[in-house]
Coordinates of C-alpha atoms in Angstrom, one line a residue:
X7 CA 33.5 2.5 -0.9
X8 CA 32.2 4.1 2.4
X9 CA 30.1 1.9 4.8
X10 CA 27.1 3.7 3.7
X11 CA 27.8 3.1 -0.2
X12 CA 28.1 -0.7 0.9
X13 CA 24.7 -0.5 3.0
X14 CA 23.0 1.5 -0.1
X15 CA 24.1 -1.4 -2.7
X16 CA 23.1 -4.2 -0.3
X17 CA 19.7 -2.6 0.1
X18 CA 19.4 -1.8 -3.6
X19 CA 20.2 -5.2 -4.7
X20 CA 18.5 -7.1 -1.8
X21 CA 14.7 -5.8 -2.7
X22 CA 14.9 -7.3 -5.7
X23 CA 17.1 -10.4 -5.7
X24 CA 14.7 -11.5 -2.8
X25 CA 11.8 -11.4 -5.1
X26 CA 13.7 -13.3 -7.7
X27 CA 14.5 -16.0 -5.1
X28 CA 10.9 -17.0 -5.2
X29 CA 10.0 -14.4 -2.8
X30 CA 12.7 -15.6 -0.3
X31 CA 9.8 -18.0 1.2
X32 CA 12.5 -20.9 1.5
X33 CA 15.0 -21.4 4.1
X34 CA 18.1 -20.8 1.9
X35 CA 16.8 -17.6 0.6
X36 CA 15.4 -16.4 3.9
X37 CA 18.9 -17.0 5.6
X38 CA 20.7 -14.9 3.2
X39 CA 17.9 -12.2 3.4
X40 CA 18.7 -12.0 6.7
X41 CA 22.1 -11.9 6.5
X42 CA 21.8 -9.4 4.0
X43 CA 19.7 -7.3 6.1
X44 CA 22.0 -7.3 9.3
X45 CA 25.0 -6.5 6.8
X46 CA 23.2 -3.4 5.5
X47 CA 22.1 -2.2 8.9
X48 CA 25.5 -2.6 10.3
X49 CA 27.0 -0.9 7.5
X50 CA 24.3 2.0 7.5
X51 CA 24.9 2.7 11.3
X52 CA 29.1 2.2 11.3
X53 CA 29.7 5.6 11.8
X54 CA 26.7 6.9 13.9
X55 CA 26.6 7.6 17.4
X56 CA 25.1 4.3 19.3
X57 CA 22.8 6.9 21.0
X58 CA 21.2 7.6 17.7
X59 CA 19.6 4.2 17.6
X60 CA 17.4 5.4 20.6
X61 CA 16.4 8.5 19.0
X62 CA 14.2 10.0 16.5
X63 CA 11.1 8.8 14.6
X64 CA 12.6 5.6 13.4
X65 CA 13.1 4.5 17.3
X66 CA 9.2 5.4 18.1
X67 CA 8.0 3.2 15.2
X68 CA 10.5 0.1 15.8
X69 CA 10.2 0.2 19.4
X70 CA 6.8 -1.7 19.1
X71 CA 7.8 -3.9 16.5
X72 CA 10.8 -5.0 18.8
X73 CA 8.2 -5.5 21.6
X74 CA 6.4 -8.2 19.3
X75 CA 9.7 -9.9 19.0
X76 CA 10.2 -9.9 22.6
X77 CA 6.8 -11.1 23.2
X78 CA 7.2 -14.0 21.0
X79 CA 10.6 -14.9 22.6
X80 CA 8.6 -14.8 26.1
X81 CA 5.9 -17.0 24.5
X82 CA 8.5 -19.5 23.4
X83 CA 10.1 -19.9 27.2
X84 CA 9.1 -22.3 29.4
X85 CA 6.9 -20.9 32.2
X86 CA 5.5 -22.4 35.6
X87 CA 2.5 -24.6 34.5
X88 CA 0.5 -22.6 36.8
X89 CA 1.1 -19.4 35.2
X90 CA 0.3 -20.8 31.7
X91 CA -3.1 -22.2 33.2
X92 CA -4.1 -18.5 34.3
X93 CA -2.9 -16.5 31.3
X94 CA -4.1 -19.4 28.8
X95 CA -6.2 -22.1 30.0
X96 CA -6.8 -23.4 26.2
X97 CA -3.0 -23.7 25.8
X98 CA -2.7 -25.6 29.0
X99 CA -5.4 -27.8 28.3
X100 CA -3.6 -28.5 24.7
X101 CA -0.5 -29.4 26.4
X102 CA -2.0 -31.6 29.0
X103 CA -3.8 -33.5 26.4
X104 CA -0.9 -33.9 23.8
X105 CA 2.5 -34.1 25.7
X106 CA 3.6 -36.5 28.5
X107 CA 5.0 -34.5 31.5
X108 CA 7.7 -37.1 31.8
X109 CA 8.9 -36.6 28.5
X110 CA 9.6 -39.5 25.9
X111 CA 9.9 -42.7 28.3
X112 CA 6.2 -41.6 29.6
X113 CA 4.6 -41.7 26.2
X114 CA 3.0 -44.9 25.9
X115 CA 1.4 -44.8 29.4
X116 CA 0.7 -41.5 28.6
X117 CA -1.1 -42.7 25.3
X118 CA -2.7 -45.4 26.7
X119 CA -4.4 -43.1 29.4
X120 CA -5.8 -40.8 26.3
X121 CA -7.0 -43.7 24.9
X122 CA -9.2 -44.7 27.8
X123 CA -10.5 -40.8 28.1
X124 CA -11.5 -40.9 24.3
X125 CA -13.2 -44.4 24.2
X126 CA -10.5 -46.1 22.3
X127 CA -10.5 -49.6 22.8
X128 CA -6.9 -51.5 23.2
X129 CA -7.2 -55.2 22.2
X130 CA -6.0 -57.4 25.3
X131 CA -2.2 -58.5 25.4
X132 CA -1.3 -55.9 22.9
X133 CA 2.1 -54.7 23.5
X134 CA 3.3 -50.9 22.7
X135 CA 7.1 -49.8 21.7
X136 CA 9.0 -48.2 24.1
X137 CA 9.0 -44.5 23.9
X138 CA 11.8 -42.5 22.8
X139 CA 14.7 -41.8 25.8
X140 CA 14.5 -38.0 25.8
X141 CA 13.2 -35.4 28.5
X142 CA 10.8 -33.7 25.8
X143 CA 10.7 -30.1 25.3
X144 CA 10.1 -27.8 28.2
X145 CA 8.4 -24.9 26.2
X146 CA 6.0 -27.3 24.4
X147 CA 5.1 -28.6 27.7
X148 CA 4.8 -25.3 29.4
X149 CA 5.1 -22.3 27.2
X150 CA 2.5 -20.1 26.2
X151 CA 3.1 -21.0 22.6
X152 CA 1.4 -24.0 21.2
X153 CA 4.4 -24.4 18.7
X154 CA 7.7 -22.9 20.5
X155 CA 10.0 -23.7 17.5
X156 CA 7.8 -22.0 15.0
X157 CA 7.8 -18.9 17.4
X158 CA 11.5 -18.7 17.6
X159 CA 11.6 -18.7 13.6
X160 CA 8.8 -16.3 13.6
X161 CA 11.0 -13.7 15.7
X162 CA 13.8 -14.3 13.9
X163 CA 11.8 -13.5 10.4
X164 CA 10.2 -10.5 12.0
X165 CA 13.9 -9.1 12.7
X166 CA 14.6 -8.9 9.0
X167 CA 12.3 -6.1 8.0
X168 CA 13.1 -4.3 11.3
X169 CA 16.7 -4.1 10.1
X170 CA 16.1 -3.3 6.7
X171 CA 13.7 -0.5 7.9
X172 CA 16.3 0.9 9.9
X173 CA 19.0 1.0 7.4
X174 CA 16.7 2.5 4.8
X175 CA 15.9 5.2 7.2
X176 CA 19.6 5.7 8.0
X177 CA 20.6 6.0 4.1
X178 CA 17.3 8.0 3.4
X179 CA 18.6 10.8 5.7
X180 CA 20.6 11.8 2.6
X181 CA 18.1 13.2 0.2
X182 CA 20.3 12.1 -3.0
X183 CA 20.6 8.7 -1.5
X184 CA 17.3 8.4 -1.1
X185 CA 16.4 9.3 -4.8
X186 CA 18.6 6.7 -6.0
X187 CA 17.0 4.2 -3.8
X188 CA 13.5 4.8 -5.2
X189 CA 14.9 4.5 -8.4
X190 CA 16.1 0.8 -7.7
X191 CA 12.8 0.5 -6.8
X192 CA 11.3 1.6 -10.0
X193 CA 13.9 -0.6 -11.9
X194 CA 13.0 -3.9 -9.7
X195 CA 9.4 -2.8 -10.9
X196 CA 10.3 -2.7 -14.5
X197 CA 12.2 -5.8 -14.2
X198 CA 9.4 -7.9 -12.1
X199 CA 6.9 -6.5 -14.8
X200 CA 9.0 -7.5 -17.8
X201 CA 9.3 -11.3 -16.5
X202 CA 5.3 -11.2 -16.4
X203 CA 5.0 -10.1 -19.6
X204 CA 7.6 -12.4 -21.0
X205 CA 6.0 -15.4 -19.1
X206 CA 2.8 -14.6 -20.7
X207 CA 4.1 -14.4 -24.2
X208 CA 6.4 -17.9 -23.8
X209 CA 6.2 -20.0 -20.7
X210 CA 7.3 -23.4 -20.1
X211 CA 5.3 -23.9 -16.8
X212 CA 8.2 -23.3 -14.5
X213 CA 8.9 -20.5 -12.2
X214 CA 11.5 -18.2 -13.9
X215 CA 11.7 -21.1 -16.6
X216 CA 13.8 -23.0 -14.3
X217 CA 12.0 -24.2 -11.1
X218 CA 9.2 -26.9 -11.2
X219 CA 5.8 -25.6 -9.7
X220 CA 2.9 -27.7 -7.8
X221 CA 0.0 -28.4 -10.6
X222 CA -2.7 -26.5 -8.6
X223 CA -0.3 -23.2 -8.1
X224 CA -0.8 -20.3 -10.7
X225 CA 2.9 -18.6 -10.7
X226 CA 3.6 -15.3 -12.1
X227 CA 7.0 -14.1 -12.4
X228 CA 8.9 -15.4 -9.6
X229 CA 6.3 -15.8 -7.0
X230 CA 4.1 -19.0 -6.8
X231 CA 0.7 -16.9 -5.9
X232 CA -0.1 -14.2 -8.3
X233 CA -1.5 -12.1 -5.5
X234 CA 1.9 -12.1 -3.9
X235 CA 3.3 -10.8 -7.2
X236 CA 0.7 -8.1 -7.3
X237 CA 1.4 -7.0 -3.7
X238 CA 5.1 -6.4 -4.7
X239 CA 4.2 -4.5 -7.9
X240 CA 1.7 -2.4 -6.4
X241 CA 4.3 -0.7 -4.1
X242 CA 6.9 -0.3 -6.9
X243 CA 4.3 1.2 -9.4
X244 CA 3.5 3.8 -6.8
X245 CA 6.9 4.5 -6.2
X246 CA 7.2 5.0 -10.2
X247 CA 4.3 7.4 -10.3
X248 CA 5.7 9.5 -7.5
X249 CA 9.2 9.9 -9.5
X250 CA 7.1 10.8 -12.6
X251 CA 5.1 13.4 -10.7
X252 CA 8.4 14.8 -9.1
X253 CA 9.6 15.3 -12.5
X254 CA 6.9 16.8 -14.2
X255 CA 5.3 18.9 -11.2
X256 CA 8.5 19.9 -9.3
X257 CA 7.5 21.4 -6.1
X258 CA 4.3 22.5 -7.3
X259 CA 0.9 21.5 -6.3
X260 CA 0.5 19.5 -9.5
X261 CA 1.9 19.5 -13.0
X262 CA 1.1 22.3 -15.0
X263 CA 1.2 22.6 -18.9
X264 CA 4.3 24.8 -18.6
X265 CA 6.0 21.9 -16.2
X266 CA 5.1 19.1 -18.9
X267 CA 6.3 21.4 -21.6
X268 CA 9.7 22.0 -19.8
X269 CA 10.1 18.4 -18.9
X270 CA 9.4 17.5 -22.7
X271 CA 12.1 19.8 -23.7
X272 CA 14.5 17.9 -21.4
X273 CA 14.9 20.0 -18.3
X274 CA 17.5 18.7 -16.5
X275 CA 17.6 15.1 -18.6
X276 CA 13.9 15.0 -17.7
X277 CA 12.9 13.1 -21.1
X278 CA 15.0 10.2 -20.8
X279 CA 14.1 9.8 -17.3
X280 CA 10.5 9.8 -18.0
X281 CA 11.0 7.3 -20.8
X282 CA 12.8 5.0 -18.5
X283 CA 10.2 5.3 -15.8
X284 CA 7.1 5.2 -18.2
X285 CA 8.6 1.8 -19.4
X286 CA 8.6 0.7 -15.6
X287 CA 5.2 2.1 -15.0
X288 CA 3.5 0.3 -18.3
X289 CA 5.3 -3.1 -17.5
X290 CA 4.2 -3.0 -13.8
X291 CA 0.7 -2.4 -14.9
X292 CA 0.8 -4.8 -17.4
X293 CA 2.1 -7.5 -14.8
X294 CA -0.6 -6.2 -12.1
X295 CA -3.4 -7.0 -14.8
X296 CA -1.9 -10.4 -15.7
X297 CA -2.1 -11.3 -12.1
X298 CA -5.8 -10.9 -11.7
X299 CA -5.4 -9.9 -8.3
X300 CA -8.7 -8.0 -7.2
X301 CA -6.9 -7.1 -4.0
X302 CA -4.1 -5.9 -5.7
X303 CA -6.1 -3.4 -8.1
X304 CA -8.1 -2.4 -5.0
X305 CA -4.8 -1.3 -3.2
X306 CA -3.5 0.4 -6.1
X307 CA -6.6 2.5 -6.3
X308 CA -6.5 3.5 -2.6
X309 CA -2.5 4.5 -3.3
X310 CA -3.5 6.6 -6.5
X311 CA -6.2 8.4 -4.2
X312 CA -3.4 9.4 -1.9
X313 CA -1.5 10.8 -4.9
X314 CA -4.0 12.7 -6.0
X315 CA -3.4 16.7 -5.4
X316 CA -6.0 17.2 -2.8
X317 CA -4.3 18.4 0.3
X318 CA -7.5 18.2 2.7
X319 CA -7.8 14.6 1.4
X320 CA -4.3 13.6 2.2
X321 CA -4.8 15.1 5.7
X322 CA -7.4 12.4 6.6
X323 CA -4.8 9.5 5.7
X324 CA -3.6 9.1 9.5
X325 CA -7.4 8.4 10.4
X326 CA -7.7 6.2 7.2
X327 CA -5.1 4.1 8.5
X328 CA -6.8 3.5 11.7
X329 CA -9.8 2.8 10.0
X330 CA -8.0 0.2 7.9
X331 CA -6.9 -1.8 10.9
X332 CA -10.4 -1.9 12.5
X333 CA -12.0 -3.2 9.3
X334 CA -9.3 -5.6 9.1
X335 CA -10.5 -6.8 12.5
X336 CA -14.0 -6.5 12.0
X337 CA -14.3 -8.6 9.2
X338 CA -13.2 -11.4 11.5
X339 CA -15.8 -10.5 14.0
X340 CA -18.4 -10.1 11.4
X341 CA -17.5 -13.4 10.0
X342 CA -17.5 -15.2 13.5
X343 CA -21.0 -13.7 14.3
X344 CA -22.6 -15.8 11.3
X345 CA -24.0 -19.1 11.9
X346 CA -21.6 -21.9 11.2
X347 CA -22.6 -24.6 9.2
X348 CA -21.0 -28.1 8.8
X349 CA -19.1 -26.7 5.3
X350 CA -18.9 -23.0 5.8
X351 CA -18.8 -20.3 8.4
X352 CA -21.7 -18.3 7.2
X353 CA -21.9 -14.6 7.8
X354 CA -22.3 -11.5 5.7
X355 CA -19.6 -12.0 3.1
X356 CA -20.3 -15.9 2.6
X357 CA -24.2 -15.5 2.4
X358 CA -24.2 -12.4 0.4
X359 CA -21.9 -13.3 -2.4
X360 CA -21.3 -16.1 -5.0
X361 CA -17.9 -15.4 -5.1
X362 CA -15.9 -18.8 -3.9
X363 CA -12.6 -16.9 -2.8
X364 CA -14.4 -14.4 -0.7
X365 CA -16.8 -16.9 1.0
X366 CA -13.6 -19.4 1.6
X367 CA -11.8 -16.2 3.2
X368 CA -14.9 -15.2 5.4
X369 CA -14.7 -18.8 6.6
X370 CA -11.2 -18.8 7.5
X371 CA -11.6 -15.1 9.0
X372 CA -14.3 -16.5 11.3
X373 CA -12.5 -19.3 12.6
X374 CA -9.4 -17.1 13.1
X375 CA -11.5 -14.9 15.5
X376 CA -12.6 -18.1 17.5
X377 CA -9.0 -18.7 18.0
X378 CA -8.6 -15.3 19.3
X379 CA -11.5 -15.8 21.6
X380 CA -10.1 -19.1 22.9
X381 CA -6.6 -17.5 23.7
X382 CA -7.5 -14.0 24.3
X383 CA -4.7 -12.7 26.4
X384 CA -1.6 -14.3 24.9
X385 CA -2.6 -15.6 21.8
X386 CA -1.3 -18.8 20.5
X387 CA 2.2 -17.9 19.8
X388 CA 3.9 -16.0 17.0
X389 CA 3.9 -17.8 13.8
X390 CA 1.9 -20.8 15.3
X391 CA -1.1 -20.0 12.7
X392 CA -1.1 -23.2 11.0
X393 CA -0.5 -25.6 13.9
X394 CA -3.6 -23.4 16.1
X395 CA -5.9 -23.4 13.1
X396 CA -5.6 -27.3 12.6
X397 CA -7.6 -27.7 15.8
X398 CA -10.5 -25.9 14.3
X399 CA -10.8 -28.2 11.2
X400 CA -14.3 -29.6 10.8
X401 CA -14.6 -33.3 10.3
X402 CA -13.2 -34.2 6.8
X403 CA -10.9 -31.3 6.2
X404 CA -7.5 -32.3 5.7
X405 CA -5.8 -29.7 3.4
X406 CA -5.1 -27.5 6.0
X407 CA -4.9 -23.6 6.5
X408 CA -1.2 -21.7 6.8
X409 CA -2.4 -18.1 6.6
X410 CA -5.7 -16.1 7.6
X411 CA -5.4 -14.2 4.3
X412 CA -5.7 -11.2 6.6
X413 CA -2.5 -10.0 8.2
X414 CA -4.2 -8.3 11.0
X415 CA -6.4 -11.0 12.1
X416 CA -3.6 -13.6 11.9
X417 CA -1.1 -11.2 14.0
X418 CA -3.7 -11.0 16.8
X419 CA -4.6 -14.5 16.8
X420 CA -1.0 -15.4 17.6
X421 CA -0.6 -12.6 20.1
X422 CA -3.8 -11.9 22.0
X423 CA -4.6 -8.6 23.8
X424 CA -0.9 -7.9 24.1
X425 CA -0.6 -7.8 20.0
X426 CA -3.9 -5.9 19.9
X427 CA -2.2 -3.1 22.2
X428 CA 1.1 -3.3 20.1
X429 CA -0.2 -3.2 17.1
X430 CA -2.3 -0.3 18.1
X431 CA 0.6 1.4 19.5
X432 CA 2.2 0.9 16.2
X433 CA -0.4 2.4 14.1
X434 CA -0.9 5.4 16.3
X435 CA 3.1 6.0 16.4
X436 CA 3.3 5.6 12.6
X437 CA 0.2 7.9 11.8
X438 CA 1.1 10.7 14.1
X439 CA 4.9 10.8 14.1
X440 CA 5.5 10.1 10.3
X441 CA 2.5 10.3 8.3
X442 CA 1.4 13.7 9.8
X443 CA 4.4 15.3 9.3
X444 CA 5.4 13.8 6.2
X445 CA 2.1 14.8 4.3
X446 CA 1.7 18.0 6.5
X447 CA 5.3 19.5 6.7
X448 CA 5.7 22.9 8.5
X449 CA 7.5 24.1 5.0
X450 CA 4.4 23.7 3.0
X451 CA 3.8 20.9 0.5
X452 CA 5.4 17.3 0.9
X453 CA 7.6 16.0 -2.1
X454 CA 5.8 14.2 -4.7
X455 CA 8.0 11.2 -3.8
X456 CA 7.3 11.4 -0.1
X457 CA 3.6 11.5 -0.8
X458 CA 4.3 8.3 -3.0
X459 CA 6.0 6.6 -0.4
X460 CA 2.9 7.1 1.8
X461 CA 0.6 5.8 -0.8
X462 CA 2.4 2.6 -1.4
X463 CA 2.6 2.0 2.5
X464 CA -1.2 2.7 2.5
X465 CA -2.1 0.4 -0.4
X466 CA -0.1 -2.6 1.3
X467 CA -2.1 -1.9 4.5
X468 CA -5.3 -2.3 2.5
X469 CA -4.3 -5.3 0.8
X470 CA -3.3 -6.8 4.0
X471 CA -6.8 -7.1 4.8
X472 CA -7.4 -9.6 1.9
X473 CA -4.2 -11.5 1.8
X474 CA -1.0 -12.1 3.6
X475 CA 1.5 -10.4 1.4
X476 CA 3.3 -9.0 4.8
X477 CA 4.3 -12.9 5.3
X478 CA 6.5 -13.1 2.1
X479 CA 9.6 -12.2 2.9
X480 CA 10.5 -10.3 -0.4
X481 CA 7.3 -8.1 -0.2
X482 CA 8.1 -7.4 3.3
X483 CA 11.5 -6.5 2.7
X484 CA 10.3 -4.1 0.2
X485 CA 7.5 -2.8 2.6
X486 CA 10.2 -2.4 5.2
X487 CA 12.5 -0.2 2.9
X488 CA 9.6 2.0 1.7
X489 CA 8.7 2.7 5.2
X490 CA 12.2 3.6 6.4
X491 CA 12.4 5.9 3.2
X492 CA 9.0 7.6 4.6
X493 CA 10.2 8.0 8.1
X494 CA 13.4 9.8 6.9
X495 CA 11.2 12.0 4.5
X496 CA 9.1 13.0 7.4
X497 CA 12.3 14.8 8.7
X498 CA 12.7 16.7 5.3
X499 CA 13.8 20.4 5.3
X500 CA 11.7 22.5 2.8
X501 CA 12.4 21.4 -0.8
X502 CA 12.9 23.4 -4.0
X503 CA 12.3 20.4 -6.2
X504 CA 12.2 16.7 -5.7
X505 CA 12.8 16.2 -9.2
X506 CA 16.5 16.4 -9.9
X507 CA 19.0 13.8 -9.2
X508 CA 20.6 15.6 -6.5
X509 CA 17.2 16.2 -4.7

């Protein structure tokens, strides 16, 4: 077996196994997902010229992602306190108010001084236990991140989808391998849809019938949150649609009666493939309906619009991607501009709806925007949103908020203006160097499967406004693989058809 064959099987198995491992959100599953991504990348580039890693569309798109990781590492490093005070005065103030400069041994006197500043009375004669004999964490006392450990872990987590994207792009340069990888995505979509349907018919209240889940969760399939199940399935269903259209329509603008008739008469084993794909589509759509995810339904509709055979409409997709990013940030600004009350950040979304879910999201978005305003240049540190958001809780709030339910807002609150620049760079590079050549190729019409990949990417970008699917490792892994395939498809030669197993 060649190294590329090994890489293919690792990627094909990993995208589904990560979902079955409860979304790969736990330490053990996240660890082997990272190991698998590294192994797939190494195998995919084993025989390549090392200089190829720094060329082409994949490098242009992966560079800002790599710089996000590099910026996170900078945030987690100890810096001169004066530098931190200049770049992030709020972070420096938090560090000064919570961490003693002398480490653990200085903790008792530090706490006594803080008590006096905050009006806390200490009983006369009260003794305090000695502090631990340790130097303390230098990055925590003088870094740009409010939680350096969480930032380092986030950098490692970001590396996984980056490696999977690069591995999928290398594999997908061969259209036959890409076709098989698309079928792997379709197969896992059907499997997860079948699990959701079976769960609806006969379920014992446990994740995959084996794992206990919390009483306040509403798990679906292997995911604790049905919105994350919907995020995974929406990507797969759009890929299935693309494969179906490729079989029915060939290289034409749309499936004609003659194309459909030829397929039903079993052109190149078309009928068996259509039956398999139809089953996967039905099961996936049933799972999406069972999830009850409105974000999933909206995002799937957005992807289907991209699949419609209107070339002029697709030509606007790169601009639509930029608009999605702007909307994702604007909802936070709109929520922040609303008047804040004791229990809710009121704004257009909270005041104009009776939907408690949307109102709660609006509240989180508004306070996330406040985090960005308080840490405008450097952010709070990649992966530190739960720690940073805790200081914005109101009196009586105790549950905590781990995600902003908006990937764009959360990312810029953690990375500041630097992150805004890198995110804009990433979107522009993807739109101009991938979407445009993929959907408007010089040789004529794009493949149906290429259009489906673009539709899946766009659907997830829309969904990221309302949820945090990209922070679920299994969903991020599938998104990265689809993105890698789309990057490779942007360099496709003129296709005669993308419906055959060798195309």
